[in-house]
XYZ file of C-alpha atoms in Angstrom:
373
model
C -11.018 15.926 -21.444
C -10.131 14.310 -18.098
C -11.809 15.915 -15.111
C -9.090 14.626 -12.781
C -5.517 13.579 -13.631
C -3.718 11.016 -11.477
C 0.068 11.410 -11.380
C 1.899 8.180 -10.582
C 5.434 6.857 -10.496
C 6.205 3.612 -12.298
C 3.224 1.892 -13.889
C 4.495 -1.489 -12.739
C 4.985 -3.719 -9.697
C 7.776 -1.354 -8.624
C 5.128 1.013 -7.311
C 4.066 -1.494 -4.627
C 0.534 -0.836 -3.426
C 0.298 2.701 -4.823
C -0.699 1.724 -8.368
C -3.474 -0.716 -7.326
C -4.834 1.952 -4.975
C -4.908 4.582 -7.726
C -6.434 2.300 -10.370
C -9.134 1.151 -7.950
C -9.978 4.717 -6.927
C -10.196 5.701 -10.598
C -12.431 2.729 -11.405
C -14.871 3.475 -8.577
C -14.961 7.282 -8.872
C -17.910 8.994 -10.550
C -15.477 11.626 -11.870
C -13.634 11.183 -15.147
C -10.095 10.130 -14.193
C -7.042 9.644 -16.420
C -3.765 8.091 -15.233
C -0.302 9.430 -16.127
C 2.900 7.630 -15.161
C 6.258 6.155 -16.085
C 6.849 3.281 -18.489
C 9.669 0.996 -17.301
C 8.958 -1.833 -19.747
C 6.864 -3.936 -17.361
C 3.706 -4.767 -19.321
C 2.351 -7.362 -16.892
C -0.371 -5.116 -15.474
C -3.779 -4.351 -16.957
C -4.296 -0.578 -16.869
C -7.172 1.652 -18.015
C -7.159 2.074 -21.793
C -6.504 5.814 -21.732
C -3.521 5.564 -19.348
C -0.567 7.610 -20.602
C 2.874 6.082 -19.999
C 6.147 7.935 -20.614
C 9.757 6.782 -20.817
C 12.195 8.460 -18.465
C 15.346 10.378 -19.318
C 18.221 10.635 -16.867
C 18.302 9.176 -13.340
C 15.543 6.613 -12.983
C 14.903 7.490 -9.324
C 13.941 11.040 -10.275
C 11.667 9.925 -13.097
C 11.996 12.880 -15.466
C 9.741 12.109 -18.426
C 9.824 14.416 -21.466
C 6.319 15.091 -22.694
C 4.574 14.310 -19.411
C 3.915 17.922 -18.423
C 2.527 18.855 -21.843
C 0.335 15.727 -21.864
C -1.232 16.697 -18.538
C -1.728 20.242 -19.801
C -3.420 18.991 -22.968
C -5.738 16.743 -20.954
C -7.066 19.893 -19.285
C -8.020 18.479 -15.882
C -9.734 20.619 -13.278
C -7.758 18.843 -10.548
C -4.528 16.837 -10.285
C -4.071 14.096 -7.674
C -0.413 13.152 -7.142
C 0.385 9.748 -5.618
C 4.206 9.918 -5.695
C 6.720 12.018 -3.736
C 10.440 12.721 -4.197
C 10.226 12.477 -7.994
C 9.619 14.642 -11.058
C 5.868 14.271 -10.582
C 6.114 16.488 -7.475
C 7.741 19.294 -9.455
C 5.258 18.809 -12.287
C 2.252 18.854 -9.970
C 3.263 22.070 -8.220
C 4.177 23.719 -11.533
C 0.852 22.667 -13.070
C -1.078 24.128 -10.145
C 0.870 27.377 -10.298
C 0.538 27.804 -14.057
C -3.178 26.990 -14.193
C -4.110 28.461 -10.794
C -5.811 25.158 -10.125
C -5.834 22.901 -7.051
C -4.032 19.638 -6.547
C -4.196 16.846 -3.961
C -1.222 14.879 -2.614
C -1.323 11.283 -1.331
C 1.933 10.539 0.571
C 1.205 6.783 0.775
C 3.557 6.306 3.722
C 6.395 8.320 2.153
C 6.354 10.938 4.929
C 6.569 8.651 7.947
C 9.729 8.686 10.066
C 11.103 5.365 8.809
C 10.676 6.356 5.156
C 12.211 9.806 5.692
C 15.284 8.207 7.266
C 15.989 6.301 4.031
C 18.318 8.215 1.643
C 18.038 11.336 3.847
C 20.500 13.448 1.873
C 18.549 12.893 -1.353
C 15.301 13.875 0.355
C 16.828 16.981 1.927
C 17.996 18.043 -1.525
C 14.566 17.312 -3.025
C 12.872 19.336 -0.280
C 15.119 22.289 -1.022
C 14.706 22.109 -4.801
C 11.003 21.319 -5.264
C 9.324 19.033 -2.712
C 8.763 21.632 0.024
C 6.897 23.897 -2.425
C 4.895 20.929 -3.694
C 3.800 19.865 -0.206
C 3.067 23.390 0.991
C 0.956 24.157 -2.080
C -1.476 21.257 -1.956
C -5.153 22.090 -1.518
C -5.496 18.979 0.634
C -3.507 15.893 1.578
C -5.092 12.473 1.279
C -3.912 10.379 4.239
C -4.757 6.700 4.437
C -4.642 6.572 8.243
C -4.619 8.738 11.353
C -0.932 7.843 11.730
C -0.249 9.374 8.314
C -2.112 12.516 9.367
C 0.220 12.747 12.378
C 3.278 12.297 10.114
C 2.113 15.180 7.937
C 1.558 17.446 10.935
C 4.949 16.449 12.405
C 6.587 18.121 9.397
C 4.870 21.406 10.222
C 2.427 21.200 7.304
C -0.895 22.863 8.178
C -2.799 22.104 4.954
C -6.156 20.314 5.234
C -5.830 16.518 5.447
C -8.540 14.072 4.376
C -8.254 10.701 6.129
C -9.738 8.128 3.752
C -8.615 4.478 3.818
C -8.055 2.146 0.914
C -10.711 -0.381 -0.057
C -10.843 -4.054 -0.907
C -12.857 -6.286 -3.225
C -14.930 -9.184 -1.823
C -13.247 -12.594 -1.614
C -13.878 -15.210 -4.317
C -16.799 -17.539 -3.596
C -15.197 -20.702 -4.987
C -11.394 -20.614 -4.660
C -9.167 -23.250 -6.178
C -6.299 -25.152 -4.544
C -3.529 -22.987 -3.046
C -0.350 -22.477 -5.107
C 1.677 -24.602 -2.672
C -0.447 -27.719 -3.244
C 1.815 -30.756 -3.546
C 4.712 -28.964 -1.819
C 3.233 -28.678 1.678
C 1.262 -31.511 3.325
C -2.481 -31.135 2.831
C -4.123 -29.699 5.920
C -0.904 -28.243 7.375
C -1.550 -24.705 8.677
C 0.186 -22.006 6.611
C 1.335 -18.623 7.908
C 1.465 -16.539 4.726
C 3.512 -13.477 3.829
C 2.299 -12.064 0.527
C 3.660 -8.947 -1.168
C 6.759 -6.958 -2.003
C 10.104 -8.337 -0.809
C 11.992 -5.399 0.687
C 14.045 -4.722 3.854
C 11.289 -2.478 5.246
C 8.936 -5.468 5.342
C 10.839 -7.013 8.276
C 11.328 -10.404 6.631
C 14.847 -10.929 7.982
C 13.521 -10.413 11.496
C 10.589 -12.733 10.824
C 12.889 -15.499 9.570
C 15.119 -15.127 12.633
C 12.066 -15.429 14.878
C 10.729 -18.432 12.954
C 14.006 -20.294 13.481
C 13.687 -19.892 17.245
C 10.042 -20.783 17.873
C 8.483 -24.211 18.072
C 6.247 -23.967 15.007
C 4.912 -27.517 15.212
C 3.020 -28.377 12.013
C 2.907 -24.761 10.838
C 4.592 -23.738 7.567
C 5.863 -20.243 6.780
C 5.194 -19.363 3.126
C 6.807 -16.176 1.779
C 5.620 -15.117 -1.683
C 6.391 -11.931 -3.562
C 8.702 -9.918 -5.751
C 11.527 -7.470 -5.202
C 15.080 -6.449 -6.158
C 16.987 -9.484 -7.455
C 19.901 -9.089 -5.019
C 17.615 -8.908 -1.994
C 15.550 -11.882 -3.183
C 18.739 -13.954 -3.569
C 19.807 -13.124 -0.009
C 16.348 -13.964 1.279
C 16.432 -17.305 -0.509
C 19.790 -18.121 1.087
C 18.465 -17.251 4.548
C 15.337 -19.348 4.125
C 17.008 -22.402 2.557
C 18.107 -24.089 5.836
C 14.991 -23.069 7.800
C 12.572 -25.937 8.503
C 8.961 -25.605 7.355
C 9.657 -22.384 5.449
C 9.660 -21.669 1.718
C 10.096 -18.770 -0.701
C 7.923 -18.394 -3.800
C 7.580 -15.940 -6.648
C 4.758 -13.410 -6.886
C 1.142 -14.554 -6.927
C -1.485 -12.326 -8.501
C -5.110 -12.652 -9.521
C -6.602 -16.085 -8.908
C -3.301 -17.441 -7.553
C -3.272 -14.723 -4.907
C -6.926 -15.340 -4.042
C -6.307 -19.088 -3.783
C -3.301 -18.489 -1.519
C -5.354 -16.311 0.829
C -8.196 -18.826 0.810
C -5.805 -21.692 1.603
C -3.761 -20.003 4.337
C -4.508 -20.195 8.041
C -3.238 -16.674 8.790
C -1.360 -13.722 7.294
C 1.799 -12.139 8.705
C 3.114 -8.639 7.954
C 6.179 -7.666 10.061
C 6.754 -4.249 8.420
C 8.824 -1.372 9.750
C 6.779 1.102 7.685
C 3.491 1.068 5.765
C 0.957 3.492 4.365
C -2.043 1.168 4.480
C -1.157 -2.441 3.586
C -3.625 -3.770 1.031
C -2.635 -7.346 1.770
C -4.030 -7.053 5.315
C -7.380 -5.818 4.001
C -7.430 -8.687 1.511
C -6.650 -11.191 4.260
C -9.512 -9.859 6.377
C -11.871 -10.053 3.400
C -10.981 -13.774 3.224
C -11.666 -14.193 6.932
C -8.008 -14.665 7.912
C -6.525 -13.638 11.260
C -3.540 -11.316 10.907
C -0.237 -11.070 12.770
C 1.284 -7.637 12.135
C 3.327 -4.779 13.555
C 1.709 -1.573 14.777
C 3.693 0.173 12.018
C 1.132 -1.291 9.588
C -1.160 1.524 10.820
C -4.279 -0.613 11.096
C -4.764 -0.430 14.852
C -8.499 -0.932 14.425
C -7.602 -4.544 13.689
C -6.177 -4.897 17.197
C -9.105 -3.014 18.721
C -11.643 -5.279 17.021
C -9.811 -8.535 17.700
C -8.962 -9.184 14.035
C -5.174 -9.035 14.528
C -2.414 -9.771 17.027
C 0.651 -7.524 17.392
C 4.246 -8.228 16.463
C 6.819 -6.186 18.361
C 9.718 -5.051 16.164
C 12.052 -5.422 19.136
C 10.838 -8.903 20.029
C 9.137 -10.665 17.148
C 9.728 -14.102 18.614
C 7.355 -13.339 21.495
C 4.549 -12.171 19.224
C 5.054 -15.044 16.807
C 5.161 -17.675 19.550
C 2.015 -16.282 21.169
C 0.123 -16.397 17.888
C 1.138 -19.979 17.064
C -0.164 -21.107 20.452
C -3.742 -19.847 20.093
C -6.412 -22.361 19.182
C -8.335 -22.790 15.961
C -11.543 -21.433 17.507
C -9.822 -18.159 18.429
C -8.306 -17.871 14.953
C -11.753 -18.332 13.412
C -13.163 -15.628 15.681
C -10.354 -13.264 14.649
C -11.129 -13.996 10.999
C -14.809 -13.200 11.472
C -13.885 -9.928 13.177
C -11.668 -8.984 10.226
C -14.398 -9.755 7.715
C -16.868 -7.600 9.646
C -14.338 -4.754 9.835
C -13.804 -4.814 6.067
C -17.553 -4.719 5.406
C -17.926 -1.760 7.752
C -14.947 0.436 6.843
C -13.112 -0.765 3.732
C -15.886 -1.529 1.225
C -14.973 0.135 -2.099
C -18.290 1.978 -2.617
C -17.871 3.568 0.834
C -14.273 4.586 0.112
C -15.116 5.902 -3.377
C -17.967 8.025 -2.018
C -15.536 9.684 0.391
C -12.927 10.323 -2.325
C -15.569 11.827 -4.604
C -16.735 13.987 -1.704
C -13.150 15.203 -1.292
C -12.879 16.071 -4.994
C -16.220 17.911 -4.905
C -15.109 19.953 -1.895
C -11.694 20.887 -3.338
C -13.263 21.900 -6.660
C -16.366 23.689 -5.369
C -15.563 24.829 -1.836
C -17.985 25.026 1.058
C -17.718 23.408 4.489
C -15.131 20.602 4.593
C -16.390 17.011 4.857
C -16.213 15.493 8.336
C -13.228 13.320 7.353
C -11.104 16.415 6.580
C -8.894 17.731 9.383
C -8.080 21.435 9.295
C -6.460 21.538 12.764
């Protein structure tokens, strides 16, 4: 019997950073955790052996999966933790809690911020009316990744307790290999790396426009990731005539680690994020980061580990970053590494999550990271 059931959307790259977050939390928790999610045919990921994957029926965006509810019931968890909004899992989670008179936790993962809510607004209004409002109102506690996410939850009028617990990151490899762009970019040329999902919310069109206008010198912009085929084709067309810029497929595992080890800096020009794992990974490799404030990691700016990109004027932020010296970049990288060790070490994060589960299941005074205001 699983002590805690994790409800997820697609068990594939389509889930972005949500699936890696959930699998890492499950791996580091001292509670027995079982994952339940949707099978879309992508078998590229290594998941826990007892993960239950279900095929969908009907509209893919809703994710109705026959057999999923009964499977969760049969697992008999004391607590359900839902990582996906606006889908069947929200209805299932609320229904499970009601039927079993048991608590559940909801992780919005950036899905309640203003930018995300403005996408497909009619569909979300309908979902709120049919099931999502009950799901959100009924949670024993929200799990927010950042203070900004806490504010987004409160902005919707939700007064449930909110635990603010960040994601974590693994230590960098000790002996990385050559970067994936070896032989394509001159050895020793500084690389500004974008690494992750290719999607309009990531601000890549704006970044490319800014790159075309700045004097990048010897710098190379490397964009690597995955996304909808139509968007990737358009991105490739935009990048093709741009000097010192290239588009690559996704890099995972050792390729990803080698890319981070070989880059000079990471860029993330997003319009909306929950907590971007790629920034934490860059800091763990000692890289300086250029990112928007919408990445919700303002402690990086406060500690000197990152420089800001302004969504309304990316060229200014990009140009300023390319002009700083190597010594300052190294100092930023050291600040990022120290920040990761202090706040985003997995054992520290897992201890907080387990403390949240203990409190929701057993009661008592809330932990100090839980806001009840």
